[in-house]
Short mmCIF file of C-alpha atoms and ligand atoms in Angstrom, two decimals:
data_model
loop_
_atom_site.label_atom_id
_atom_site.label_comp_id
_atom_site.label_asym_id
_atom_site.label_seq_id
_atom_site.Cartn_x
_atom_site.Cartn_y
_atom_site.Cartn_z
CA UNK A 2 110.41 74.83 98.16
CA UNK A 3 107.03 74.94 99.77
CA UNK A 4 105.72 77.90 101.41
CA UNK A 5 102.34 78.00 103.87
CA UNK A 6 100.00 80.69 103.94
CA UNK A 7 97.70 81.04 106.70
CA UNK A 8 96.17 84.43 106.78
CA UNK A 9 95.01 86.14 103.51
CA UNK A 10 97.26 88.40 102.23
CA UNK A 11 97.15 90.19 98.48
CA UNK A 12 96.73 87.47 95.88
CA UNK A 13 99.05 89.59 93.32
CA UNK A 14 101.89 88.53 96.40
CA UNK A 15 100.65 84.99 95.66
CA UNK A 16 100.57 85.23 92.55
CA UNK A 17 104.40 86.19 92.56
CA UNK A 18 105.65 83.67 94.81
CA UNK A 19 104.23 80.82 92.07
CA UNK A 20 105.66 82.70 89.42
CA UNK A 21 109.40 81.74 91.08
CA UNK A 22 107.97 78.08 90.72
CA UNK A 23 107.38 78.20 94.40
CA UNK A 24 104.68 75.40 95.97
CA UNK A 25 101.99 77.37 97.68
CA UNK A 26 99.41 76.36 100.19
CA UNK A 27 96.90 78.66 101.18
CA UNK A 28 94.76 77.42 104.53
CA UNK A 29 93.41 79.85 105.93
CA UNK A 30 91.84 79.73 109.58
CA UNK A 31 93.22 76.52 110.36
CA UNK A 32 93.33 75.53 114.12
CA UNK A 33 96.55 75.36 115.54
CA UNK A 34 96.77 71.98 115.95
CA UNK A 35 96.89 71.37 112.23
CA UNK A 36 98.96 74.03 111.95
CA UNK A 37 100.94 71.81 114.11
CA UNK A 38 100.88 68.45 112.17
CA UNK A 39 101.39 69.95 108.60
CA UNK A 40 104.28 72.52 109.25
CA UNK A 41 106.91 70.49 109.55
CA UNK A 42 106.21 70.12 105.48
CA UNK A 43 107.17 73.96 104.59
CA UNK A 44 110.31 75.96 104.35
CA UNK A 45 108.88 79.47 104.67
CA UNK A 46 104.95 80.64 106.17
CA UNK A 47 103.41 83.67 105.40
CA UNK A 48 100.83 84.85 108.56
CA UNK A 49 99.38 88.24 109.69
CA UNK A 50 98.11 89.09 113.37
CA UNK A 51 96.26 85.63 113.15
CA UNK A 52 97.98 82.81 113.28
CA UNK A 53 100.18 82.42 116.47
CA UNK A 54 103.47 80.89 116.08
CA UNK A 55 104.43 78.99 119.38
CA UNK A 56 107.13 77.36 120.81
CA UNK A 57 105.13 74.30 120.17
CA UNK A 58 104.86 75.14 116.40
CA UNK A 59 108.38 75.89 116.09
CA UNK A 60 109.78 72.48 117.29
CA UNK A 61 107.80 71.09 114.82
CA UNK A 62 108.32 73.13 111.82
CA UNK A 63 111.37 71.02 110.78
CA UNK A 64 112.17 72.60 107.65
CA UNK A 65 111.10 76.20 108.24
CA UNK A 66 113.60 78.91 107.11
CA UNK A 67 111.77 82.24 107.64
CA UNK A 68 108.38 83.17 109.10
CA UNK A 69 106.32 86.14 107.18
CA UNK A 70 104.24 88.59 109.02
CA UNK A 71 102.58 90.83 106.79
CA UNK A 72 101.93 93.67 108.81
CA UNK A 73 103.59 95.06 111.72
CA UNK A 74 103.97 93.97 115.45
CA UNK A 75 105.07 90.38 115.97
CA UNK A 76 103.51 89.48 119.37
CA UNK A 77 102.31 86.66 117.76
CA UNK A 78 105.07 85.11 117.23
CA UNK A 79 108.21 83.92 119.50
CA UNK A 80 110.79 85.84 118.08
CA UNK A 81 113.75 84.83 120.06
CA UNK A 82 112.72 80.83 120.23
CA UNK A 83 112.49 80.48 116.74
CA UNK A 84 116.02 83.08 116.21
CA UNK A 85 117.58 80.56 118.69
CA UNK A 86 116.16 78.19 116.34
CA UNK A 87 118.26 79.69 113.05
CA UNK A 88 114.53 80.85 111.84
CA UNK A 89 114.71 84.28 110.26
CA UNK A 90 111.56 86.32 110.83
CA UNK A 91 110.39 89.17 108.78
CA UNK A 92 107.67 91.73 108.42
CA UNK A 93 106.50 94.98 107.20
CA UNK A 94 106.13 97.37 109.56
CA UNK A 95 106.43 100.38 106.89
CA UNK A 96 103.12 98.94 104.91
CA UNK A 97 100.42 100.19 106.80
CA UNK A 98 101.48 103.86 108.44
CA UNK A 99 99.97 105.69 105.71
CA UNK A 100 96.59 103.82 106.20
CA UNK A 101 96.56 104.30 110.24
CA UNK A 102 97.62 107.90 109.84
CA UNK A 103 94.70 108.97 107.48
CA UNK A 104 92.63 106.63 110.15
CA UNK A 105 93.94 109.21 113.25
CA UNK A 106 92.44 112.20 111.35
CA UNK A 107 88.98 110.29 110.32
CA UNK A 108 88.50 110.07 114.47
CA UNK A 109 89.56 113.92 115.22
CA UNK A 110 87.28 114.97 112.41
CA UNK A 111 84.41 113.08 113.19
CA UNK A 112 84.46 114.47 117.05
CA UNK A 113 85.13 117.93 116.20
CA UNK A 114 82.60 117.70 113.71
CA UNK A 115 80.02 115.69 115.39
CA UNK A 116 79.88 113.53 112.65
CA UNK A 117 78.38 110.01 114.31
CA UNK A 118 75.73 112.00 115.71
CA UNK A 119 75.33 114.42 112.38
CA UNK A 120 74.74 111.11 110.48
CA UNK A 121 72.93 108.97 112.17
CA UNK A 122 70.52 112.10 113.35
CA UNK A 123 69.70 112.36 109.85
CA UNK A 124 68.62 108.95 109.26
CA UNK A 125 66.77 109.02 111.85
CA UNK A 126 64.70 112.21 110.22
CA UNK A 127 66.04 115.03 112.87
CA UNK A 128 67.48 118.42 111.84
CA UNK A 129 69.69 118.72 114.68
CA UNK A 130 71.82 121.67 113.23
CA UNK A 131 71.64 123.75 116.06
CA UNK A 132 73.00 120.98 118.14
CA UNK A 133 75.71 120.15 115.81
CA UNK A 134 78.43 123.04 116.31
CA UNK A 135 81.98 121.88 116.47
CA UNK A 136 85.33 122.87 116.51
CA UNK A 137 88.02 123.74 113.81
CA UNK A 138 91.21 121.94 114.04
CA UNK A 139 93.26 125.01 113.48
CA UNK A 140 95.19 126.22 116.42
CA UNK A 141 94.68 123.63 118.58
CA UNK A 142 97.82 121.65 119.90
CA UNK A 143 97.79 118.12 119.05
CA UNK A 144 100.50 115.72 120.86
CA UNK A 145 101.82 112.79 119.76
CA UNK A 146 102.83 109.93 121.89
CA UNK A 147 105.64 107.81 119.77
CA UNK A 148 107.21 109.57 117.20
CA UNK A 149 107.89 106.37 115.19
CA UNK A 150 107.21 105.51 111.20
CA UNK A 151 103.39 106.22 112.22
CA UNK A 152 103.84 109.35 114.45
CA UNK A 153 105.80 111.00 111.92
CA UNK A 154 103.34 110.36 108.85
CA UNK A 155 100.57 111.80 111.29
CA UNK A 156 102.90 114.56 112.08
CA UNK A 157 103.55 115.49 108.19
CA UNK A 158 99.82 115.79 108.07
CA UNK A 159 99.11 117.38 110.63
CA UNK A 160 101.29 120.53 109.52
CA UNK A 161 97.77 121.00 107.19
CA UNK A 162 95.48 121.46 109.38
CA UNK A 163 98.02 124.19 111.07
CA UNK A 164 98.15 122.58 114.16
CA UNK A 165 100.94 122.67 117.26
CA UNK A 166 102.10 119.23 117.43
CA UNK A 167 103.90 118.23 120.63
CA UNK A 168 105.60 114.90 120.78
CA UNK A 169 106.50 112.30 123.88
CA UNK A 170 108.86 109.43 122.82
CA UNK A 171 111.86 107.56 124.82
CA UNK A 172 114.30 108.83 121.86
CA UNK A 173 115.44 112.00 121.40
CA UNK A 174 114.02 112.61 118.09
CA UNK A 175 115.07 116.27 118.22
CA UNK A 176 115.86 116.22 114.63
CA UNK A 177 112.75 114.61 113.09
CA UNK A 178 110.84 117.42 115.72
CA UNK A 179 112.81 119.67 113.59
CA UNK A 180 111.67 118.58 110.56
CA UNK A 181 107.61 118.69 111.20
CA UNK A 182 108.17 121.94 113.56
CA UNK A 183 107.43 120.42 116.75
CA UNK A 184 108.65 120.43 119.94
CA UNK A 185 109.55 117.21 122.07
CA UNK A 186 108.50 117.43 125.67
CA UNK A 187 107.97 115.31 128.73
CA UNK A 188 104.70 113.09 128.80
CA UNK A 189 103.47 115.60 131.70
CA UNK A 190 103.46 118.78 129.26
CA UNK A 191 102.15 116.87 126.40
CA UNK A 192 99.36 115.43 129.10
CA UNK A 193 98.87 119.08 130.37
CA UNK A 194 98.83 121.01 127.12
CA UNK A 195 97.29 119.08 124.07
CA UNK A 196 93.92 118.96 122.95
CA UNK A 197 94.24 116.05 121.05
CA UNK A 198 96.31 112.97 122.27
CA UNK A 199 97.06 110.09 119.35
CA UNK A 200 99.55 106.72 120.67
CA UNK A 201 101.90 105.39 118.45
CA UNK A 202 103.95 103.81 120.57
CA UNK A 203 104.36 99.18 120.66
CA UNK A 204 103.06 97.27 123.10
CA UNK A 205 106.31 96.42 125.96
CA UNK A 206 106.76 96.50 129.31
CA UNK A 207 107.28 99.87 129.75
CA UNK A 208 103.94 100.82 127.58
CA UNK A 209 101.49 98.74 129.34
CA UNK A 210 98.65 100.71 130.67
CA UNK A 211 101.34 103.84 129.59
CA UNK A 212 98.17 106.05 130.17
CA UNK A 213 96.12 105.52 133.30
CA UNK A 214 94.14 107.27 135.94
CA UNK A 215 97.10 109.10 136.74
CA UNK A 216 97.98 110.44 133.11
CA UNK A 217 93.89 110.46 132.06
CA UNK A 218 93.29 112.91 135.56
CA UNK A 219 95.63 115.50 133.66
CA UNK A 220 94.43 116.13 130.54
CA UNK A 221 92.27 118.54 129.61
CA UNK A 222 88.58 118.28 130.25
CA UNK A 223 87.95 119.41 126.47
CA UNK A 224 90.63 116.79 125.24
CA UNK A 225 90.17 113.83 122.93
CA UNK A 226 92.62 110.72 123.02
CA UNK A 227 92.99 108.39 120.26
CA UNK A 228 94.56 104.84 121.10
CA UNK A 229 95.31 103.40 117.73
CA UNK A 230 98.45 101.31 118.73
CA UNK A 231 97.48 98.22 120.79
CA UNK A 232 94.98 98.09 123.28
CA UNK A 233 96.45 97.61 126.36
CA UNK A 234 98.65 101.15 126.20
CA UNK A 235 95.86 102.14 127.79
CA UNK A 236 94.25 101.29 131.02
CA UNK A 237 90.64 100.96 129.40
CA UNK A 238 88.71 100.74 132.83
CA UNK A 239 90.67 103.94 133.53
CA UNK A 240 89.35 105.56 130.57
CA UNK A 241 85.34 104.40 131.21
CA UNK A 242 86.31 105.98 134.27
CA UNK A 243 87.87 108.90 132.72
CA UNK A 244 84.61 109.29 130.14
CA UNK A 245 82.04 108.84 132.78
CA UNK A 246 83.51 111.24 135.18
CA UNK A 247 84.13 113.20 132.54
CA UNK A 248 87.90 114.44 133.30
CA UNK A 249 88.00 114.61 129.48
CA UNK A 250 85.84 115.23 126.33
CA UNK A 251 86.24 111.55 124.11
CA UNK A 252 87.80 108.53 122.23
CA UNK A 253 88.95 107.29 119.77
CA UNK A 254 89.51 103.33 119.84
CA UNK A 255 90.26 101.37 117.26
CA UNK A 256 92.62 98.74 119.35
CA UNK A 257 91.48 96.87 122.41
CA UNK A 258 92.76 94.85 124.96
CA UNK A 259 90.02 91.80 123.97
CA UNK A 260 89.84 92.04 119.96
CA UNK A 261 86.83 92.12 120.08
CA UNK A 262 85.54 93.54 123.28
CA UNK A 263 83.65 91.04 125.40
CA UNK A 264 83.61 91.95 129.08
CA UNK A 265 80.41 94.18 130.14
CA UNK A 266 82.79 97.18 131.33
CA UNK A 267 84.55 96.64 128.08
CA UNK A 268 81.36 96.60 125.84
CA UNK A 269 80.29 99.82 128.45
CA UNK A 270 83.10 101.55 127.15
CA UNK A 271 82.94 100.88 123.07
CA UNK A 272 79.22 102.20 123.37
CA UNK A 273 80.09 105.26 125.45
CA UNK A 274 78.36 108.07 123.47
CA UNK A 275 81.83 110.14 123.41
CA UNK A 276 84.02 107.13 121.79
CA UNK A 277 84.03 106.65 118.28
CA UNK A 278 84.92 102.71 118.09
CA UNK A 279 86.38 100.64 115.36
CA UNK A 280 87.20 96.87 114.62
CA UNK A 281 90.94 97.02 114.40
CA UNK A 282 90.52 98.85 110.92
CA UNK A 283 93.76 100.88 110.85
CA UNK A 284 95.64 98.67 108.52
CA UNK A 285 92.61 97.51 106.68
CA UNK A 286 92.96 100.21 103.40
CA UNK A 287 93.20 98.08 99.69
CA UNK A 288 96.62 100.54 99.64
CA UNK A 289 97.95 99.23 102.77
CA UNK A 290 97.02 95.24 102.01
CA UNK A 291 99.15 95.73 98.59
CA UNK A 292 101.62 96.74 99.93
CA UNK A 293 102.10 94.81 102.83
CA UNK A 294 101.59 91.30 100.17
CA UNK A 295 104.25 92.54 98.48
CA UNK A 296 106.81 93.61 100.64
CA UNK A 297 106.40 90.38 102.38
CA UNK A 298 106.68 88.02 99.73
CA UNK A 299 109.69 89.89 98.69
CA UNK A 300 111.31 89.74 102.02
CA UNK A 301 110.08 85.83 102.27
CA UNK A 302 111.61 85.50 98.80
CA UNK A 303 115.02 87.22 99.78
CA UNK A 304 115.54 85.00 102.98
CA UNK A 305 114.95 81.70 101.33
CA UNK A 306 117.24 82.47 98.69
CA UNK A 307 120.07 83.57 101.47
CA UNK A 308 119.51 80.33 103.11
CA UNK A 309 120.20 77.80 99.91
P1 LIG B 416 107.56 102.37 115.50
O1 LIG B 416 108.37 101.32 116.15
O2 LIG B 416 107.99 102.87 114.17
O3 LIG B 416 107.47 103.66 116.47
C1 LIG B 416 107.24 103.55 117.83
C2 LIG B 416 107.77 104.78 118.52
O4 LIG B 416 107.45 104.68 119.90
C3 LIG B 416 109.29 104.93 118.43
O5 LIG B 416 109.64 106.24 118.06
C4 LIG B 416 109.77 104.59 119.84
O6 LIG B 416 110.97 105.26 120.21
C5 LIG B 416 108.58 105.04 120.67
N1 LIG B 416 108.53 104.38 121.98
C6 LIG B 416 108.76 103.08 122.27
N2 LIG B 416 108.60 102.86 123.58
C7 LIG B 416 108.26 104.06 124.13
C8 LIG B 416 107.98 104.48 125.45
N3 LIG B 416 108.04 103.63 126.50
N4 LIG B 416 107.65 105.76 125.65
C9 LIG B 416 107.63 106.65 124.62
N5 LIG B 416 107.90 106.31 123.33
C10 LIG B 416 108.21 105.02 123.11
O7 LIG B 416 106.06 101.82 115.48
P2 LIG B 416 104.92 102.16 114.39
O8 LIG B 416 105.12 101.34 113.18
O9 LIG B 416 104.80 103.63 114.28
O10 LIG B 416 103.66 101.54 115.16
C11 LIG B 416 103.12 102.17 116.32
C12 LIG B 416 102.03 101.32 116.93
O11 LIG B 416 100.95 101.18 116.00
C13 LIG B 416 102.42 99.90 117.31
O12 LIG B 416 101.84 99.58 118.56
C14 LIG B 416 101.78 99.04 116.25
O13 LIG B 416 101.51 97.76 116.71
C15 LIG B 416 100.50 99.83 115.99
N6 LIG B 416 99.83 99.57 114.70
C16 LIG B 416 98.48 99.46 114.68
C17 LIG B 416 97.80 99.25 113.48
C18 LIG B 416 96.31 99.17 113.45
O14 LIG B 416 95.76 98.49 112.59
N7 LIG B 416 95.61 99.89 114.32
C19 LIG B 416 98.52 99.11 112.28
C20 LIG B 416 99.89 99.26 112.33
C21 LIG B 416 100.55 99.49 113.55
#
């Protein structure tokens, strides 16, 4: 059987998949219209957030059995056209929560602590101590927004800093609440009382520009938000807005709604001295990578043996 691999994922994965006798072809960055002509020659690909897998790429993958995305969210992919097509599509959502948990606490420590400006003060040869008080974490009340496999790992570490942790989600997830002492409340309280707002919710319908002018106008002036789900849960001209008007205190991006930013409001926003801005990073730990190569060759591995 021949599997394609089109986005780089953990070569110890790789390596595994060859060790079952397994063809492999690894082409990375191809265009999609060579995706096109040379897919109709493999029984399983492996992708992450990269490679888009289109109607157009489904009708001509002839032999394809199961599509691999290491990582999670699969908006890059037409799940129902190629389900309808008998395809089986798998991923790893579990992979990477660790990683983009620790990342949620990297942004809330480097605004309380000033730590952009702390650093880059320094190399620029100023003793700004005086102007670098903070804040301790302790105390404050941080809400989460999605209470999912990410939520909850930011959640369980949370509890260490001795935070209140409020949480939003469409589930009742009274009993998880119960488990990291929190307490699940509309999105209006959690708006209304946290100091420290961090998304975790996918990208649907219902979550598109989730928080806007409208949600952004009641959170505290002292607040920080931290979007690291997918861009476009947030309105992000509402939040320049928010920032500049300053309704609240800063944020923490590391998702956007162009990857990356290109529009001048957009590029106004990323160098807004209260957000702290990264390139999609979340998932990007040596941990998280691992893992997610070799849950997914696993799960590519199960499928293709279900389907002989
Ligand atoms: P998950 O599916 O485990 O959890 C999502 C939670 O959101 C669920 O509890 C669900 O009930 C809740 N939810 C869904 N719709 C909602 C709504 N309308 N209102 C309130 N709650 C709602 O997802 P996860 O694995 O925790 O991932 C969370 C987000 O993080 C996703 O958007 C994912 O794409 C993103 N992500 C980003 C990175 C990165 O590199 N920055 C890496 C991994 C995941």
């Amino acid at each position: 059987m021949r599997i394609l691999i089109t986005d780089p994922i953990d070569p110890e994965g790789i390596k595994l998949l060859r060790s079952k006798g397994l063809d492999v072809d690894e082409k990375y960055a191809i265009p999609q219209e060579e995706l096109r002509s040379i897919i109709t020659n493999y029984d399983a690909i492996i992708i992450r957030s990269r490679t888009k897998i289109t109607r157009e790429i489904i009708d001509a993958a002839k032999l394809l059995k199961v599509i691999g995305r290491a990582g999670v969210g699969l908006d890059n992919i037409d799940v129902s056209y190629a389900i309808s097509k008998g395809i089986k599509v798998v991923s790893t959502p579990e992979a990477t929560s660790t990683s983009v948990a620790e990342l949620v606490f990297a942004y809330i420590l480097c605004h309380y602590r000033k730590l952009v400006k702390a650093n880059s003060s320094m190399k620029d040869r100023k003793w700004l101590k005086h102007e670098l008080t903070g804040n301790e974490l302790r105390g404050k009340t941080l809400g989460i927004i999605g209470l999912g496999r990410i939520g909850i790992e930011v959640a369980r570490r949370a509890k260490a800093f001795e935070v209140k942790l409020l949480v939003y989600d469409i589930r009742d997830v009274s009993k998880e609440c119960g488990e990291i002492n929190a307490l699940q409340v509309p999105l209006e309280t959690l708006l209304e009382e946290s100091d420290i707002i961090t998304i975790h919710v996918p990208l649907t319908k219902e979550t598109y520009h989730m928080i806007g002018e409208r949600e952004l106008s009641k959170m505290k002036r002292t607040a920080i938000i931290i979007n690291t789900s997918r861009g476009e849960v947030v309105d992000e001209k509402a939040l320049l807005k928010a920032l500049n008007e300053g309704w609240i205190a800063g944020a923490g991006l590391d998702v956007f709604k162009h990857e990356p930013p290109i529009e001048e409001w957009e590029i106004e926003l990323i160098s807004h001295p209260n957000v702290i801005a990264t390139p999609h990073i979340g998932a990007s730990t040596k941990e998280a990578q691992r893992r997610a190569g070799y849950l997914i060759v696993n799960a590519v591995l199960n499928e293709l043996i279900k389907s002989k």
